[in-house]
Amino acid sequence: MRNTEGETKLVIITGMSGAGKTVAIQSFEDLGYYCVDNLPPTLLPKFLELMKDSTNNITKVALVIDLRGREFFDSLFEGLDFLGNQDWLDEHILFLDATNESLVSRFKETRRSHPLGDGGLPLEGIKQEREILDELRGRAHKIIDTTNVKPQKLREKIADIYREDNQVTFSVHFVSFGFKYGVPIDADLVFDVRFLPNPHYVAHMQPLTGMDKEVSQYVFKWSDTQKFNEKVLDLLQFMLPQYKKEGKSQLVIAIGCTGGQHRSVALTEHFAKQLSDNYKTHISHRDIHKRKGQ
């Protein structure tokens, strides 16, 4: 794609049903695009008007447009012709394709009927769709054949093509929490640090948190904490590249103690700092200010 400063990037994702458009739109979300799935072609000009509105800050948009019938065919090309006259847009058509045999196999695996099959065999719908999309395929800026491409590899291909220079597509989010308030439901990994010495039982530290230097020093002065720190960092340094390679865009690591005020906070801050040179890290302390009666 061109990268002209000041232009809004618009990617239209289209292609054969079953060729990977769902994976593609998820990939663009990970790249920071504003995504709309299955936009009717007749609404494309109106959507462009909304994009041009100076009150929004949308600069990257990805649209999935499916041609589920010939009634959409003419309206789509009218919309594409309209796109070509917009000098504020950097438009790009991504067409996903696969062999008929591969598409038939995918429909059988998912037990879905083809949208143009009318209850018949998937191959009949595939052939009809391919005929409808033939001209659009010829206008595509990029065609990706997903016949032998697994979802992870498709994500990598899309990232390689559309990722901006120096854009980070994998991040690690550390969350401290208290087990008494429940485990975060969006955590990918959970570490329980309730076995470590608890600053809560040191009277003058009770009102403090793991953000305070005195509490952090207390937590880390114990040999058990130091061993735990060493082992967890070693584990994460092995696992994070594997998650990134698998195509995950964000990993949520939750570290819990009893109340989410002291130990988990200190360790969350420490781990995030240790990994920040190699990964984009975020920190949140869910329960740091919760107290009994508050």
Coordinates of C-alpha atoms in Angstrom, one line a residue, residues 73-264:
F73 CA -22.5 -6.7 -8.1
D74 CA -23.3 -3.4 -9.8
S75 CA -23.5 -1.4 -6.6
L76 CA -20.1 -2.6 -5.5
F77 CA -18.4 -1.5 -8.7
E78 CA -20.2 1.8 -8.5
G79 CA -18.7 2.1 -5.0
L80 CA -15.2 1.2 -6.2
D81 CA -15.4 3.8 -9.0
F82 CA -16.4 6.3 -6.4
L83 CA -13.4 5.3 -4.3
G84 CA -11.1 6.0 -7.2
N85 CA -12.1 9.7 -7.2
Q86 CA -11.4 10.3 -3.5
D87 CA -7.9 11.9 -3.2
W88 CA -8.0 11.7 0.6
L89 CA -8.2 7.8 0.5
D90 CA -5.5 5.3 0.1
E91 CA -7.6 2.4 -1.0
H92 CA -6.6 -1.2 -1.4
I93 CA -8.6 -4.4 -2.4
L94 CA -7.5 -7.6 -0.7
F95 CA -8.9 -10.7 -2.4
L96 CA -8.8 -14.1 -0.6
D97 CA -9.0 -17.2 -2.8
A98 CA -8.5 -21.0 -2.5
T99 CA -9.1 -24.0 -4.8
N100 CA -12.5 -25.4 -5.1
E101 CA -11.4 -28.6 -3.5
S102 CA -10.0 -26.8 -0.5
L103 CA -13.2 -24.7 -0.1
V104 CA -15.4 -27.8 -0.3
S105 CA -13.3 -29.5 2.4
R106 CA -13.7 -26.4 4.7
F107 CA -17.4 -26.3 4.3
K108 CA -17.6 -30.0 5.1
E109 CA -15.4 -29.6 8.2
T110 CA -17.5 -26.7 9.6
R111 CA -20.8 -28.3 8.4
R112 CA -21.9 -25.0 7.0
S113 CA -23.8 -24.6 3.7
H114 CA -22.4 -22.3 1.1
P115 CA -24.3 -18.9 1.0
L116 CA -25.1 -19.3 -2.7
G117 CA -25.7 -23.1 -2.5
D118 CA -29.5 -22.8 -2.0
G119 CA -29.4 -26.0 0.0
G120 CA -27.5 -27.9 -2.7
L121 CA -23.9 -29.1 -2.8
P122 CA -21.2 -26.7 -1.7
L123 CA -19.4 -27.0 -5.0
E124 CA -22.4 -25.6 -6.9
G125 CA -22.4 -22.5 -4.7
I126 CA -18.6 -22.2 -5.0
K127 CA -18.7 -22.2 -8.8
Q128 CA -21.5 -19.7 -8.9
E129 CA -19.6 -17.4 -6.5
R130 CA -16.4 -17.7 -8.4
E131 CA -18.1 -16.6 -11.6
I132 CA -19.7 -13.6 -9.8
L133 CA -16.4 -12.5 -8.3
D134 CA -14.2 -13.1 -11.4
E135 CA -14.2 -9.4 -12.4
L136 CA -13.6 -8.2 -8.8
R137 CA -10.6 -10.6 -8.5
G138 CA -9.1 -8.9 -11.6
R139 CA -9.4 -5.5 -9.8
A140 CA -7.7 -6.6 -6.6
H141 CA -4.5 -5.0 -5.5
K142 CA -3.4 -8.1 -3.6
I143 CA -4.6 -11.8 -4.0
I144 CA -3.7 -14.3 -1.3
D145 CA -4.3 -18.0 -2.1
T146 CA -5.1 -19.6 1.3
T147 CA -5.3 -23.2 -0.1
N148 CA -2.4 -24.4 1.9
V149 CA -2.2 -21.5 4.4
K150 CA -3.2 -22.1 8.0
P151 CA -4.9 -19.3 9.9
Q152 CA -1.6 -18.4 11.8
K153 CA 0.3 -18.1 8.5
L154 CA -2.5 -16.0 7.0
R155 CA -2.2 -13.6 9.9
E156 CA 1.5 -13.4 9.4
K157 CA 1.1 -12.7 5.7
I158 CA -1.4 -9.9 6.4
A159 CA 0.8 -8.4 9.1
D160 CA 3.8 -8.4 6.7
I161 CA 1.9 -6.6 4.0
Y162 CA -0.1 -4.0 6.0
R163 CA 1.9 -3.5 9.2
E164 CA 3.4 0.0 9.4
D165 CA 7.1 0.5 10.0
N166 CA 8.0 -0.2 13.6
Q167 CA 4.4 -1.1 14.5
V168 CA 4.2 -3.5 17.4
T169 CA 1.5 -6.2 17.0
F170 CA 2.1 -8.2 20.1
S171 CA 1.8 -6.9 23.6
V172 CA 1.9 -8.3 27.2
H173 CA -0.7 -7.0 29.7
F174 CA 0.2 -7.6 33.4
V175 CA -2.7 -7.5 35.8
S176 CA -2.4 -7.7 39.6
F177 CA -5.4 -8.9 41.5
G178 CA -6.7 -10.2 44.9
F179 CA -8.0 -13.8 45.0
K180 CA -10.7 -12.6 47.5
Y181 CA -12.2 -10.6 44.6
G182 CA -12.0 -13.4 42.0
V183 CA -9.6 -14.3 39.2
P184 CA -9.7 -12.0 36.1
I185 CA -11.8 -13.7 33.5
D186 CA -9.7 -12.5 30.6
A187 CA -6.4 -13.8 32.0
D188 CA -4.3 -16.2 29.8
L189 CA -1.8 -17.1 32.5
V190 CA -2.4 -16.8 36.3
F191 CA 0.4 -16.9 38.9
D192 CA -0.6 -17.3 42.6
V193 CA 1.9 -15.6 44.9
R194 CA 0.1 -16.1 48.2
F195 CA 2.9 -18.4 49.4
L196 CA 5.2 -15.4 49.7
P197 CA 5.6 -13.4 53.0
N198 CA 2.8 -10.9 53.3
P199 CA 3.5 -7.3 54.1
H200 CA 0.0 -7.0 55.3
Y201 CA 1.0 -8.4 58.6
V202 CA 3.6 -5.7 59.1
A203 CA 1.5 -3.0 60.8
H204 CA 3.0 0.1 59.2
M205 CA 2.8 -1.5 55.7
Q206 CA -0.9 -2.3 55.8
P207 CA -2.0 1.0 54.3
L208 CA 0.8 1.0 51.7
T209 CA 0.8 -0.8 48.4
G210 CA 3.3 -2.7 46.2
M211 CA 3.9 0.6 44.4
D212 CA 5.7 1.9 47.5
K213 CA 9.4 1.2 47.6
E214 CA 9.4 -0.1 51.2
V215 CA 6.8 -2.7 50.3
S216 CA 8.6 -3.7 47.1
Q217 CA 11.9 -4.1 49.0
Y218 CA 10.1 -6.2 51.6
V219 CA 8.6 -8.5 49.0
F220 CA 11.9 -9.0 47.2
K221 CA 14.2 -9.5 50.1
W222 CA 13.1 -13.1 50.6
S223 CA 14.9 -16.0 48.9
D224 CA 11.6 -17.5 47.8
T225 CA 10.7 -14.4 46.0
Q226 CA 14.0 -14.2 44.2
K227 CA 13.7 -17.9 43.1
F228 CA 10.1 -17.3 42.0
N229 CA 11.2 -14.3 40.0
E230 CA 14.0 -16.1 38.3
K231 CA 11.8 -19.1 37.4
V232 CA 8.9 -17.0 36.1
L233 CA 11.1 -14.8 34.0
D234 CA 12.8 -17.8 32.5
L235 CA 9.4 -19.4 31.7
L236 CA 8.0 -16.2 30.1
Q237 CA 11.1 -15.6 28.0
F238 CA 10.5 -19.1 26.6
M239 CA 6.7 -18.8 26.2
L240 CA 6.2 -15.3 24.9
P241 CA 7.9 -15.8 21.5
Q242 CA 5.8 -19.0 21.1
Y243 CA 2.6 -17.0 21.7
K244 CA 3.7 -14.4 19.3
K245 CA 4.7 -17.0 16.7
E246 CA 1.2 -18.6 17.1
G247 CA -0.4 -15.3 16.1
K248 CA -1.7 -14.0 19.4
S249 CA -1.8 -10.2 19.6
Q250 CA -2.0 -9.8 23.3
L251 CA -1.2 -12.0 26.3
V252 CA -2.8 -11.2 29.6
I253 CA -0.8 -12.4 32.6
A254 CA -2.5 -12.1 36.0
I255 CA -0.6 -12.2 39.3
G256 CA -2.7 -12.7 42.4
C257 CA -2.2 -12.4 46.1
T258 CA -4.9 -12.4 48.8
G259 CA -6.0 -8.8 48.5
G260 CA -4.3 -7.5 45.4
Q261 CA -2.6 -4.7 47.3
H262 CA 1.0 -5.7 48.2
R263 CA 2.7 -8.8 46.7
S264 CA 0.9 -9.1 43.4

